[in-house]
mmCIF file of C-alpha atoms in Angstrom:
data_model
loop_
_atom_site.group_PDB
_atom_site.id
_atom_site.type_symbol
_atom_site.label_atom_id
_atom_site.label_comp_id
_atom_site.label_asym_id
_atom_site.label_seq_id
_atom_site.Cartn_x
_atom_site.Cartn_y
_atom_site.Cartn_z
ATOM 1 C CA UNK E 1320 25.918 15.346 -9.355
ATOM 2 C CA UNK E 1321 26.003 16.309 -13.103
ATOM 3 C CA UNK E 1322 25.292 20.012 -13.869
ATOM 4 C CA UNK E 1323 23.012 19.229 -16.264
ATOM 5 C CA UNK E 1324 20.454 17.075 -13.081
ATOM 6 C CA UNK E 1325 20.960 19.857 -10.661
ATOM 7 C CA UNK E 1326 19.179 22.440 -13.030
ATOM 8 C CA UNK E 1327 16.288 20.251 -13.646
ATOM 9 C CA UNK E 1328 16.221 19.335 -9.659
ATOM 10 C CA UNK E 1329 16.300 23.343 -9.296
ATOM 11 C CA UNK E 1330 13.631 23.377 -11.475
ATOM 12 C CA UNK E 1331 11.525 20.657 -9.759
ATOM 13 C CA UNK E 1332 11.885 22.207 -6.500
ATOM 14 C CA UNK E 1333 10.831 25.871 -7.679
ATOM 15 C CA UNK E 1334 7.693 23.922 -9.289
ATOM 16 C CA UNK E 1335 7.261 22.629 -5.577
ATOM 17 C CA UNK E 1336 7.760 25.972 -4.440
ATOM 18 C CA UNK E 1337 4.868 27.554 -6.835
ATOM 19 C CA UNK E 1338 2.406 24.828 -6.280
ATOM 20 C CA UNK E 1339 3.400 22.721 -3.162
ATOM 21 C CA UNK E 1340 0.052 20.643 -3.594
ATOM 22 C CA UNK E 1341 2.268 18.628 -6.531
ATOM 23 C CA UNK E 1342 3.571 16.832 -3.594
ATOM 24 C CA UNK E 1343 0.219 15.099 -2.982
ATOM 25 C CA UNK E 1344 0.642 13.394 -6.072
ATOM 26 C CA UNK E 1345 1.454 9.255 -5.717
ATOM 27 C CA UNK E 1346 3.823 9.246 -7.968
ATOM 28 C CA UNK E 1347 5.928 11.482 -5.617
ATOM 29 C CA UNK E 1348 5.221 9.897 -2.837
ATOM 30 C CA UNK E 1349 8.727 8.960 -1.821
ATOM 31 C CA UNK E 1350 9.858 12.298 -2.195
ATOM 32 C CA UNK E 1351 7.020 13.857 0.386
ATOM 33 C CA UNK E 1352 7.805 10.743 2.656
ATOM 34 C CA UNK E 1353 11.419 11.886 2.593
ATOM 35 C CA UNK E 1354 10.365 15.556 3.785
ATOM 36 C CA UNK E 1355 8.410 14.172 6.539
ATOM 37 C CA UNK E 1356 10.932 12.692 7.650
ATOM 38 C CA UNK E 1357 13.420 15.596 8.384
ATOM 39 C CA UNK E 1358 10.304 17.098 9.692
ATOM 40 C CA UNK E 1359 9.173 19.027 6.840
ATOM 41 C CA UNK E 1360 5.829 20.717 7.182
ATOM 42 C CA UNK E 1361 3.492 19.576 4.029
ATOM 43 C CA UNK E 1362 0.882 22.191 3.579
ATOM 44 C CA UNK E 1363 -2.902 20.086 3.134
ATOM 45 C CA UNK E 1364 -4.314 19.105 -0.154
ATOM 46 C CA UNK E 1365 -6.940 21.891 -1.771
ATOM 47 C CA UNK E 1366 -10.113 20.089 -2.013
ATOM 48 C CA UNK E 1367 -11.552 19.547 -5.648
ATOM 49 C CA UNK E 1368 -15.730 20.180 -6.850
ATOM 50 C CA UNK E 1369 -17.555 17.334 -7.396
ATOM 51 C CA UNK E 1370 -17.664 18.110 -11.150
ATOM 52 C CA UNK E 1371 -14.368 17.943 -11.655
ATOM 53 C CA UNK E 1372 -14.959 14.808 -14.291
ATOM 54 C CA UNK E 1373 -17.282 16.541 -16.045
ATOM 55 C CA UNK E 1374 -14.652 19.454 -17.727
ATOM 56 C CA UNK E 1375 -12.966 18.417 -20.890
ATOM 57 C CA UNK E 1376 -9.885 18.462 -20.021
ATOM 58 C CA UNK E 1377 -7.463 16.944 -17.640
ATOM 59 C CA UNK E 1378 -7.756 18.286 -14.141
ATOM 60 C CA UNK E 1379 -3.740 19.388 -13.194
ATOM 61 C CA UNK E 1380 -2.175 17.387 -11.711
ATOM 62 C CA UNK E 1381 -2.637 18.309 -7.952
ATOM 63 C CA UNK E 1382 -6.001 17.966 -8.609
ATOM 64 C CA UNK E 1383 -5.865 14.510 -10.023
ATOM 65 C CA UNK E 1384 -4.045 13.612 -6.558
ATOM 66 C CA UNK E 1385 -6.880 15.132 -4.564
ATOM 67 C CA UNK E 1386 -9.797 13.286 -6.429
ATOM 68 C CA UNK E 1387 -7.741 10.244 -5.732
ATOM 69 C CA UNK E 1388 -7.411 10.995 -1.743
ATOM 70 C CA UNK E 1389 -8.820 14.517 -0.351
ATOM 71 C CA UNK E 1390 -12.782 13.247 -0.906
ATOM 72 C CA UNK E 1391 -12.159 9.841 1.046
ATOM 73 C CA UNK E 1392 -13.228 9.430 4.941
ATOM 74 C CA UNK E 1393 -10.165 7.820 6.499
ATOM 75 C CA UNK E 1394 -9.802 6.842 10.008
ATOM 76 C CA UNK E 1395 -7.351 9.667 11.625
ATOM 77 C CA UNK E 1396 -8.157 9.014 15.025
ATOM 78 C CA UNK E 1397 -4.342 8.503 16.103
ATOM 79 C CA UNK E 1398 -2.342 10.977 13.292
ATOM 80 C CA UNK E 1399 0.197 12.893 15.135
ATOM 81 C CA UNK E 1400 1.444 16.183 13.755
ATOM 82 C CA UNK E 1401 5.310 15.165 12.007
ATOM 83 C CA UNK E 1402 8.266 15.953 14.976
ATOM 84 C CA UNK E 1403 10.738 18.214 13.421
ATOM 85 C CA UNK E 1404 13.054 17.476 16.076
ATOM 86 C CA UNK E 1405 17.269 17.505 14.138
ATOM 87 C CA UNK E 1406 18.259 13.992 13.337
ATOM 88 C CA UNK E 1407 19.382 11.863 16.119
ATOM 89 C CA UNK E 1408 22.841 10.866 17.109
ATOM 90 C CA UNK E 1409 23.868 7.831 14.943
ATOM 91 C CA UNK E 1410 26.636 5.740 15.214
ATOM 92 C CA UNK E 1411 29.784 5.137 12.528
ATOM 93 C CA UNK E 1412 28.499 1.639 10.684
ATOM 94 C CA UNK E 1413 32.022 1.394 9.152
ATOM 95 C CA UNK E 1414 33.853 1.450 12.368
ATOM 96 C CA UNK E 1415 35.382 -1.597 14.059
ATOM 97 C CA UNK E 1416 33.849 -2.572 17.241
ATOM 98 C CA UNK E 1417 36.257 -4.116 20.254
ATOM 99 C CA UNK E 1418 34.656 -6.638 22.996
ATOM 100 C CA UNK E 1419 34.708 -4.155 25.133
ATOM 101 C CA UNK E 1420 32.566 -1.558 23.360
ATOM 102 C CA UNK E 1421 30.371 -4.781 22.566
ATOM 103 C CA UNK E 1422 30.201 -5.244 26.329
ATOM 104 C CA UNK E 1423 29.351 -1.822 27.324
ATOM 105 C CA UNK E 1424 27.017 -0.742 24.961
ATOM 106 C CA UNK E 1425 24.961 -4.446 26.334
ATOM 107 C CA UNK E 1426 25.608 -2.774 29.466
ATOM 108 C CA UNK E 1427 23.822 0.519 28.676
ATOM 109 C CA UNK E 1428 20.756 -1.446 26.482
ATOM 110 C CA UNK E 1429 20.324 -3.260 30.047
ATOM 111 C CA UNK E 1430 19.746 0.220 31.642
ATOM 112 C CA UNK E 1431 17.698 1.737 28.887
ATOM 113 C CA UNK E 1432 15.496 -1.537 29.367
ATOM 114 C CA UNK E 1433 15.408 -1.071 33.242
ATOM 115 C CA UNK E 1434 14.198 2.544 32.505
ATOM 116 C CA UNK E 1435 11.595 1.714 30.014
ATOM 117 C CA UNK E 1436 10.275 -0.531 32.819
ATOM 118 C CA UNK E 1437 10.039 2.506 35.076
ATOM 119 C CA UNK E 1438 8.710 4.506 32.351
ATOM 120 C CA UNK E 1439 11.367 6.925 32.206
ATOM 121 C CA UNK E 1440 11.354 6.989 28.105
ATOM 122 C CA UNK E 1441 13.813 10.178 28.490
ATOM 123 C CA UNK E 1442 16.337 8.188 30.301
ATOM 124 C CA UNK E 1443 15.713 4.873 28.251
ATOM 125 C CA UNK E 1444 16.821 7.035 25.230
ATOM 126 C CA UNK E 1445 19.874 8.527 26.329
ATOM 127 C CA UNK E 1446 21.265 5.402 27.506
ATOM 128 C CA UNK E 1447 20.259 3.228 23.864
ATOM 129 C CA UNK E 1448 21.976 6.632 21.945
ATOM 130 C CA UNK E 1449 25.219 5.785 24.063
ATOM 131 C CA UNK E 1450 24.501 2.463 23.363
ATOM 132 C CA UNK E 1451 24.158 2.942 19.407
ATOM 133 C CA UNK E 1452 27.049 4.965 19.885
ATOM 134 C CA UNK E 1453 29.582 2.401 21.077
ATOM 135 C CA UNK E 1454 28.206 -0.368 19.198
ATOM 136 C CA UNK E 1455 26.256 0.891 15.620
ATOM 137 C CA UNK E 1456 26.736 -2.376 13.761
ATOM 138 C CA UNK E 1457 23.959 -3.643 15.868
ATOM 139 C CA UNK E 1458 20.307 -3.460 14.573
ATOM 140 C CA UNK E 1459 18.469 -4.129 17.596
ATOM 141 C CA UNK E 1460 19.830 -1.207 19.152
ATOM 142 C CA UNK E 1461 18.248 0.991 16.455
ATOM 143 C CA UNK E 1462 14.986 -0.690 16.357
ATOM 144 C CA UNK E 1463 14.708 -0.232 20.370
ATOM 145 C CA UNK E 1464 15.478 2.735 19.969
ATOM 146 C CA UNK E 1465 12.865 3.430 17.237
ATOM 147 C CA UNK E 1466 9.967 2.230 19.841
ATOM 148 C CA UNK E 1467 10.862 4.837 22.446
ATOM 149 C CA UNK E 1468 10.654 7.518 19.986
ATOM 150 C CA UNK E 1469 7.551 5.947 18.550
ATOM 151 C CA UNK E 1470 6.284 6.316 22.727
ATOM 152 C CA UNK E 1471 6.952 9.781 22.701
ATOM 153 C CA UNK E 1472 4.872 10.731 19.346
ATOM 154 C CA UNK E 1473 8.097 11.452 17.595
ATOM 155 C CA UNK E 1474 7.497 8.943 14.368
ATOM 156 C CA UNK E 1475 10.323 11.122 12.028
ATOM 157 C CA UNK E 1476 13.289 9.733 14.342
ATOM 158 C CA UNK E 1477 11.564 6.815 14.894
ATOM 159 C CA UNK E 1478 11.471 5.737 11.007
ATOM 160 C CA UNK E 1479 14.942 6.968 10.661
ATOM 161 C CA UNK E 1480 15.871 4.476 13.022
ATOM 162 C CA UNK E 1481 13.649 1.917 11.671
ATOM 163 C CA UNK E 1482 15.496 2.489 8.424
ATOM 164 C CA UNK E 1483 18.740 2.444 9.854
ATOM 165 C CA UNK E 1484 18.112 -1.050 11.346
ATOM 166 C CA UNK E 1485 16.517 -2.592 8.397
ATOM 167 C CA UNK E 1486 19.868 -1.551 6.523
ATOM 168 C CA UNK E 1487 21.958 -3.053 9.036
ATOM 169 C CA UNK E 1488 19.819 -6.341 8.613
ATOM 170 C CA UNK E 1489 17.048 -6.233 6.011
ATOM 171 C CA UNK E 1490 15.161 -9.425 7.842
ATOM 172 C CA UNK E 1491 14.440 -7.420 11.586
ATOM 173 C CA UNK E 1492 10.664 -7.722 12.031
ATOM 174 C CA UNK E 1493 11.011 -5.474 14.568
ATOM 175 C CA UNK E 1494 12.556 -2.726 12.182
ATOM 176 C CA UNK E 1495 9.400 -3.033 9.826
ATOM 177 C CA UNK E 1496 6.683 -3.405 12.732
ATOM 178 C CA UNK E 1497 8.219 0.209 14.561
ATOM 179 C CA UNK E 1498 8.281 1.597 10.728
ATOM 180 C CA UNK E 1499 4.858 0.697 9.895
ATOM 181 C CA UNK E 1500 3.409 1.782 13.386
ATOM 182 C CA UNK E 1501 5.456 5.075 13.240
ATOM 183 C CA UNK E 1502 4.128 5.538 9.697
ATOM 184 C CA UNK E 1503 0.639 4.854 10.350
ATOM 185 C CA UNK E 1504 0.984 8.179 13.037
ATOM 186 C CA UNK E 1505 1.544 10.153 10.249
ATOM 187 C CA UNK E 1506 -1.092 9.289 7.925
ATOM 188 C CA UNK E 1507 1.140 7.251 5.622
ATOM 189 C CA UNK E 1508 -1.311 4.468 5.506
ATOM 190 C CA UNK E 1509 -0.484 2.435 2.395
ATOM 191 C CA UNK E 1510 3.503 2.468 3.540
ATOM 192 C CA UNK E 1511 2.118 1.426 6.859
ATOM 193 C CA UNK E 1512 0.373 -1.770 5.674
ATOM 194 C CA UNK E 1513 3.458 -2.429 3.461
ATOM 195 C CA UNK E 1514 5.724 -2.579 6.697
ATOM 196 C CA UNK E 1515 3.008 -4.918 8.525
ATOM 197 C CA UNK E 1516 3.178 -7.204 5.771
ATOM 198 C CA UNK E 1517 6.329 -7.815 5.382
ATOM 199 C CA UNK E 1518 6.569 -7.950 9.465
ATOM 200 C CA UNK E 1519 3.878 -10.887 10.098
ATOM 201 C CA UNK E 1520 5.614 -13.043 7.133
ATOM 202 C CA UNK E 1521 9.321 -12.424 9.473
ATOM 203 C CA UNK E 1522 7.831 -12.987 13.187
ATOM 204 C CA UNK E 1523 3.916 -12.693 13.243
ATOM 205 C CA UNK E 1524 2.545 -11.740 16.498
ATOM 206 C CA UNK E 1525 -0.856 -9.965 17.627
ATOM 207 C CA UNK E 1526 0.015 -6.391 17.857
ATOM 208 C CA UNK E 1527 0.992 -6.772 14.413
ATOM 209 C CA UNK E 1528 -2.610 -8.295 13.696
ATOM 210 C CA UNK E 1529 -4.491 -5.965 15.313
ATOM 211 C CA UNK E 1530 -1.899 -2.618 13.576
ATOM 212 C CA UNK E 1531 -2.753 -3.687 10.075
ATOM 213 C CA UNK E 1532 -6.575 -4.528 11.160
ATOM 214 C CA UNK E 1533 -6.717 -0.702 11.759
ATOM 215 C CA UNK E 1534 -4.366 0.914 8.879
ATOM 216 C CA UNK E 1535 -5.164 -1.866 6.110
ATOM 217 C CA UNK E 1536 -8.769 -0.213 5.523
ATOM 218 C CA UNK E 1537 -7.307 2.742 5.017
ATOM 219 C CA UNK E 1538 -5.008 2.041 3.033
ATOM 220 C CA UNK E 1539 -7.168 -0.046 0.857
ATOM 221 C CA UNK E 1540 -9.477 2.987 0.430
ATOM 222 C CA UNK E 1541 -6.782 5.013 -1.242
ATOM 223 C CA UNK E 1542 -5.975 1.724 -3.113
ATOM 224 C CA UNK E 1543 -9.507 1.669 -4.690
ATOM 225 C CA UNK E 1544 -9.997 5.454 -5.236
ATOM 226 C CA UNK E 1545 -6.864 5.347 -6.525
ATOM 227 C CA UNK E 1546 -8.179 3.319 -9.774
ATOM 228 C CA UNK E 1547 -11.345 4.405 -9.437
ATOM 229 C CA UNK E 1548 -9.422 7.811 -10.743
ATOM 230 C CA UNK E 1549 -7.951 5.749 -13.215
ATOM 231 C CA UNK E 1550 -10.454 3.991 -14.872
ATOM 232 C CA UNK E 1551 -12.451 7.819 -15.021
ATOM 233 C CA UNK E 1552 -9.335 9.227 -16.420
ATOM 234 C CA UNK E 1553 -9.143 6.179 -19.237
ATOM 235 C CA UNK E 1554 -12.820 6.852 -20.042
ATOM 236 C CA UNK E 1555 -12.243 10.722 -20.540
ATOM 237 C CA UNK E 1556 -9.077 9.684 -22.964
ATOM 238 C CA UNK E 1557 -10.589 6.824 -24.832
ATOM 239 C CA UNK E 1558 -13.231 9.551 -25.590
ATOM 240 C CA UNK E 1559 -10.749 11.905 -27.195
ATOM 241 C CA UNK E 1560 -9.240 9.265 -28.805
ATOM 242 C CA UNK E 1561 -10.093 8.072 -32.465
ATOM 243 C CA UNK E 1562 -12.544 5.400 -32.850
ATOM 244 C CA UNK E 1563 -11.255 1.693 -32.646
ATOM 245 C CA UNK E 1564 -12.817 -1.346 -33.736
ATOM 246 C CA UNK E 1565 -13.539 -3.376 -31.405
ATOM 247 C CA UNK E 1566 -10.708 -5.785 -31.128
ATOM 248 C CA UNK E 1567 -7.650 -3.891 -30.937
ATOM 249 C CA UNK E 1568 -9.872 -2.199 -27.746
ATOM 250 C CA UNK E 1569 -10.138 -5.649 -26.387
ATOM 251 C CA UNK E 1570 -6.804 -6.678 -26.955
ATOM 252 C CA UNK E 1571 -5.257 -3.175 -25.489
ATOM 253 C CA UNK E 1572 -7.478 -3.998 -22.029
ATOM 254 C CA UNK E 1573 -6.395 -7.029 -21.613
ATOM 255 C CA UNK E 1574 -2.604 -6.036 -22.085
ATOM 256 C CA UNK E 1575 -2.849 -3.652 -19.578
ATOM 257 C CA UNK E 1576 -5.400 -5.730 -17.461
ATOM 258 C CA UNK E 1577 -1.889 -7.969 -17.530
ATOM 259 C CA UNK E 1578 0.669 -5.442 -17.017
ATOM 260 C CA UNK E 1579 -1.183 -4.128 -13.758
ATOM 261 C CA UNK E 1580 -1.998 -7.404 -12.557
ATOM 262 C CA UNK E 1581 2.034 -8.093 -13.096
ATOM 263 C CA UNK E 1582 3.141 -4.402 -11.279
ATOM 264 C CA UNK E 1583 1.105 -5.532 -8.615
ATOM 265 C CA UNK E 1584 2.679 -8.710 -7.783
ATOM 266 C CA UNK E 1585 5.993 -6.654 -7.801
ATOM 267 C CA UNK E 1586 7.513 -4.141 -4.715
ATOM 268 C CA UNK E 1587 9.275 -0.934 -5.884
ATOM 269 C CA UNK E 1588 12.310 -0.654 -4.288
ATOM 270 C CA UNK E 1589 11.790 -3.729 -1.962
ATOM 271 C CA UNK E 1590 14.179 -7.544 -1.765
ATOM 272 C CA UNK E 1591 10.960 -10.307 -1.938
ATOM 273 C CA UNK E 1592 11.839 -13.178 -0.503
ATOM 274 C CA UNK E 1593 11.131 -16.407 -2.562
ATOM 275 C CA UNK E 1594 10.051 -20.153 -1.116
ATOM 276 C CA UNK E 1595 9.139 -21.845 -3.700
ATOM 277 C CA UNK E 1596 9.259 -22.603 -7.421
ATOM 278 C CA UNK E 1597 5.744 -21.023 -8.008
ATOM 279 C CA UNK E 1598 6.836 -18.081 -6.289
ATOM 280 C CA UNK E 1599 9.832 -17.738 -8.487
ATOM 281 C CA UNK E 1600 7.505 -18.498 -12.031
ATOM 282 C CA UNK E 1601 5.145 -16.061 -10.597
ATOM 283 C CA UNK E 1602 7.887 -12.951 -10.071
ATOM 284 C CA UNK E 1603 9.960 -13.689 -12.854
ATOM 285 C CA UNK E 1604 6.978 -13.978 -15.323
ATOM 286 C CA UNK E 1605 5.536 -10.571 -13.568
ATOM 287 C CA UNK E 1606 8.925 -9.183 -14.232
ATOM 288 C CA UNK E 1607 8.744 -10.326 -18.011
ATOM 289 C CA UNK E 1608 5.595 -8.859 -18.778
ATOM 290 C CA UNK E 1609 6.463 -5.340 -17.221
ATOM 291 C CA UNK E 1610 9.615 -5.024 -19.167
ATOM 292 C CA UNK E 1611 12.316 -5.467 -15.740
ATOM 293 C CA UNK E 1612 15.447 -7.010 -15.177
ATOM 294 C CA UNK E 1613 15.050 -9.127 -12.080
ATOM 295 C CA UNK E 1614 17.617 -10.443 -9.956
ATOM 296 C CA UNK E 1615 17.626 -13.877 -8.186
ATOM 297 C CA UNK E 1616 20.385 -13.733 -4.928
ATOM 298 C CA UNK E 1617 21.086 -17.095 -3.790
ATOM 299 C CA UNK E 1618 22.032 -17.093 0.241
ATOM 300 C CA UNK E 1619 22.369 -18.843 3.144
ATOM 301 C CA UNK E 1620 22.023 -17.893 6.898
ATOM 302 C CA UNK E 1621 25.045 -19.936 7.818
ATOM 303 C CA UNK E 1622 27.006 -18.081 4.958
ATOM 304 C CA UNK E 1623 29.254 -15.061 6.383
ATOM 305 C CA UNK E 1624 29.992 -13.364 2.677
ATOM 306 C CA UNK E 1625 25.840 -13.322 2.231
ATOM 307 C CA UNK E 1626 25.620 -11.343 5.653
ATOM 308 C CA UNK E 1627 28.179 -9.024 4.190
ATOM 309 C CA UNK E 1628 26.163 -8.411 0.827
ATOM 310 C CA UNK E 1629 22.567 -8.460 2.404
ATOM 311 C CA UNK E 1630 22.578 -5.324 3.106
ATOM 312 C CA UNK E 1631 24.281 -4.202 0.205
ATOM 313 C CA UNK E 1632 21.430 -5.675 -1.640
ATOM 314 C CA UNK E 1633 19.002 -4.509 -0.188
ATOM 315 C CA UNK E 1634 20.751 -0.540 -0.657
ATOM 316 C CA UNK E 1635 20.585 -1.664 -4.260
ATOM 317 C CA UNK E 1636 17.029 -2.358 -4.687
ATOM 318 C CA UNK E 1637 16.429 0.805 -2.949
ATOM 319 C CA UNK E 1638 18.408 2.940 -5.824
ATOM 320 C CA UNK E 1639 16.683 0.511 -8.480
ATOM 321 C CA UNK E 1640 13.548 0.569 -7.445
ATOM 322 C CA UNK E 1641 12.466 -0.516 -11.422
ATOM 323 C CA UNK E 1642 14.612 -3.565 -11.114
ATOM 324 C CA UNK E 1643 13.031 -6.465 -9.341
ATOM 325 C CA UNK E 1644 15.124 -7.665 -6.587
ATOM 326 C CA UNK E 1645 14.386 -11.412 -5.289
ATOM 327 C CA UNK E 1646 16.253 -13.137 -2.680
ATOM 328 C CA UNK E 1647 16.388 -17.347 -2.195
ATOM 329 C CA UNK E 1648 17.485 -19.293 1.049
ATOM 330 C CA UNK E 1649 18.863 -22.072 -0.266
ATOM 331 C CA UNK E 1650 17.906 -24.519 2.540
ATOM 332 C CA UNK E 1651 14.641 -23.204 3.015
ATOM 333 C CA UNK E 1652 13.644 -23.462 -0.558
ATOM 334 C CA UNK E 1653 15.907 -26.308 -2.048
ATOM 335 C CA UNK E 1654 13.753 -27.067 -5.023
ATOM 336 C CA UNK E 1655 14.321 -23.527 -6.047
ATOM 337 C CA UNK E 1656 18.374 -23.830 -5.746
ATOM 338 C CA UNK E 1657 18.008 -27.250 -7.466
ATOM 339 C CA UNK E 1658 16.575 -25.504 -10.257
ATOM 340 C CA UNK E 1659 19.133 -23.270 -10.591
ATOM 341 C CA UNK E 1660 22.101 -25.800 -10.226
ATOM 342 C CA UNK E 1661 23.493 -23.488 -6.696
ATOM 343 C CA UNK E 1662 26.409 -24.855 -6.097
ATOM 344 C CA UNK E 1663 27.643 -22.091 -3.738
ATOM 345 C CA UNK E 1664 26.642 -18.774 -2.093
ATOM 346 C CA UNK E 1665 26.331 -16.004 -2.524
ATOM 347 C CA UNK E 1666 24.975 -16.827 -6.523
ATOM 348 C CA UNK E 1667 23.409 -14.103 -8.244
ATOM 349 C CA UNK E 1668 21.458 -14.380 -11.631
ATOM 350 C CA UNK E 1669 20.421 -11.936 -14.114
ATOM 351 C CA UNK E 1670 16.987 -12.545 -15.729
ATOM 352 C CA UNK E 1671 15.560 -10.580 -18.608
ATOM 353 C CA UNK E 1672 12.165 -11.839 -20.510
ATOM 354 C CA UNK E 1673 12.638 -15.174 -19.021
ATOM 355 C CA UNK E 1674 16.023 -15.660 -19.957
ATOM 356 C CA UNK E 1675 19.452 -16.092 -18.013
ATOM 357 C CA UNK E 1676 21.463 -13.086 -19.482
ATOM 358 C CA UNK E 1677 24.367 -13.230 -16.251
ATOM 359 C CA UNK E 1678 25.385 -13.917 -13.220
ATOM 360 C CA UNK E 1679 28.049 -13.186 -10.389
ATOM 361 C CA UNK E 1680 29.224 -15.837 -7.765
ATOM 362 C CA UNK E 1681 30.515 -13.868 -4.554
ATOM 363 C CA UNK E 1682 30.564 -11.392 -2.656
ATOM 364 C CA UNK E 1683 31.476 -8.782 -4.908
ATOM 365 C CA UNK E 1684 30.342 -5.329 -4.368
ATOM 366 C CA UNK E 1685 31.282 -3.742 -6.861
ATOM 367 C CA UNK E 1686 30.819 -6.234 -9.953
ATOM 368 C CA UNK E 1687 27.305 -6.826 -8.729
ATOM 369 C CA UNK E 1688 26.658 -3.116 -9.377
ATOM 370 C CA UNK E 1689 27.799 -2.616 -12.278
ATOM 371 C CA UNK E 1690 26.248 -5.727 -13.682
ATOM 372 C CA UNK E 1691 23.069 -4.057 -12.436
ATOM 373 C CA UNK E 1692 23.569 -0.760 -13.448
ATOM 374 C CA UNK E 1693 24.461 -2.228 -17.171
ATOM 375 C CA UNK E 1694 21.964 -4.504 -17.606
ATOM 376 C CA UNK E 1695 18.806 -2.457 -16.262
ATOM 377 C CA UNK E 1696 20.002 0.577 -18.471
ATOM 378 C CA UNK E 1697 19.927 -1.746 -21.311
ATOM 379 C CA UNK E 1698 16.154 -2.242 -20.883
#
């Protein structure tokens, strides 16, 4: 890492140190969820007055996050206190796998399921660990894994494992179901009904219902305190401001009425899966109007390159979480690959305000970054 970035993340972390509520703030929510899950300890948010919209100035910033959360009544029935366990044993992804390590790590999942049956979780895990062990390439392994720990109240390693299986293959409903249920013990409610989401759209089934039934009005309260915050914090600047006429006013709503209708139709960090050409107007025109490069990946589940770059992409839109990452099957939408004139797979396009500014045909790691990396800093 540059010298220059460690001082300022020095900086940012003696902040944290000073005033640890900072990391109650939204914006820095990945960074808390990251703690949490090395089994950091986050201390609670300091509640705010009720007339903290009546000072002139801008409450600080902690205590803009706790107007936004501390005041509502959630549903905490079932939060568990974070494990702070050390990381669990995980396998070598880049080494090569025989038969026979195939065979016996099948062998020691078929115990681990035989003790889960008995209800000896403790012996269930060691044998899936060995398992992962001999065979880490294999994403079920992880996400069984992820329930026992989930069973024992230990949702850190159980998200890690959930994470690790939705790298090895970004489509495992299972991966996102374990993560959203393992989130939704600690508190993480809007994550939660993220995971659930995408989860029911892979393999919908009724514990998946009846999850988000139970973290979805949660989440959705923090959702609409969230902008109720926002819309105060507007008021208080639009007093401050200078006088407008009432036009430009008008016009400046309805911009940003348009931008945050566009951010919302958009995932952070996140590979959305298009089906059809509506889809595709929708995203692409949301990406437009927010100022992103977005991405279209052509694949194919018959296509052994695309299950080689799948995960790469998905790794990608994770460290671009500004760029907007979309991903076609080209037999499950084929007016979308008509469109686009796919002739083979993997086909990635480049899309800035609308237009077609490049592409890359292949599996090629390392072009496909740096195609990224050039185009988004261009923005």
């Amino acid at each position: 890492m540059e010298e220059g970035k460690l001082r300022e993340l020095k900086q940012f972390i003696e902040i944290c140190k000073s005033n640890p509520s900072l990391l109650h703030n939204p914006s820095l929510s990945f960074f808390k969820t990251y703690l949490l899950s090395l089994g950091a300890r986050i201390p609670p948010q300091p509640k705010t007055e009720p007339g903290d919209f009546d000072d002139k100035s801008d409450p600080p910033l902690s205590a803009q996050n706790d107007i936004v959360e501390s005041d509502i009544e959630l549903d905490n029935a079932d939060v568990v206190e974070p494990d702070n366990d050390p990381p669990q044993k995980m396998g070598d992804p880049s080494a090569e796998i025989t038969e026979e390590q195939r065979d016996a790590a099948q062998l020691a999942k078929s115990k681990a399921v035989d003790a889960m049956s008995q209800g000896n979780l403790d012996e269930a895990l060691a044998q899936l660990t060995e398992a992962i062990l001999l065979n880490p390439q294999s994403a079920i392994l992880y996400a069984t894994r992820a329930s026992i720990y989930m069973k024992l109240k230990k949702p850190n390693a159980a998200i890690r494992d959930a994470d690790t299986a939705l790298k090895i293959n970004p489509d495992s409903a299972k991966g996102y179901k374990i993560r959203g249920m393992s989130r939704a013990m600690l508190g993480l409610w809007e994550e939660a009904a993220s995971d659930f989401h995408v989860a029911s759209k892979l393999d919908y089934d009724e514990e998946i219902s009846m999850a988000l039934k139970k973290v979805e009005p949660n989440a959705l309260k923090i959702e609409e305190h969230r902008r109720k915050y926002e819309r105060l914090r507007k008021q208080k600047q639009q007093k401050r401001a200078p006088i407008k006429t009432e036009a430009p006013i008008k016009k400046e709503q309805e911009t940003e009425a348009q931008v945050q209708a566009a951010l919302s139709a958009l995932k952070d960090g996140q590979v959305m899966g298009i089906h059809s050409s509506g889809e595709l107007e929708k995203k692409l025109s949301a990406a437009s109007k927010t100022s992103r490069l977005a991405i279209l990946y052509f694949t194919a589940t018959w296509c052994g390159p695309c299950r080689f770059i799948s995960p790469i992409y998905t790794s990608l839109a994770e460290k671009y979480p500004k760029v907007v990452f979309l991903k076609v099957d080209i037999d499950e939408a084929r007016d979308v690959a008509a469109g686009w004139n796919i002739s083979s797979v993997p086909t990635f396009f480049f899309v800035k305000n609308g237009k077609e500014v490049d592409s890359v045909v292949g599996a090629d790691k390392s072009t496909l970054e740096s195609k990224i990396a050039q185009h988004a800093g261009s923005l």
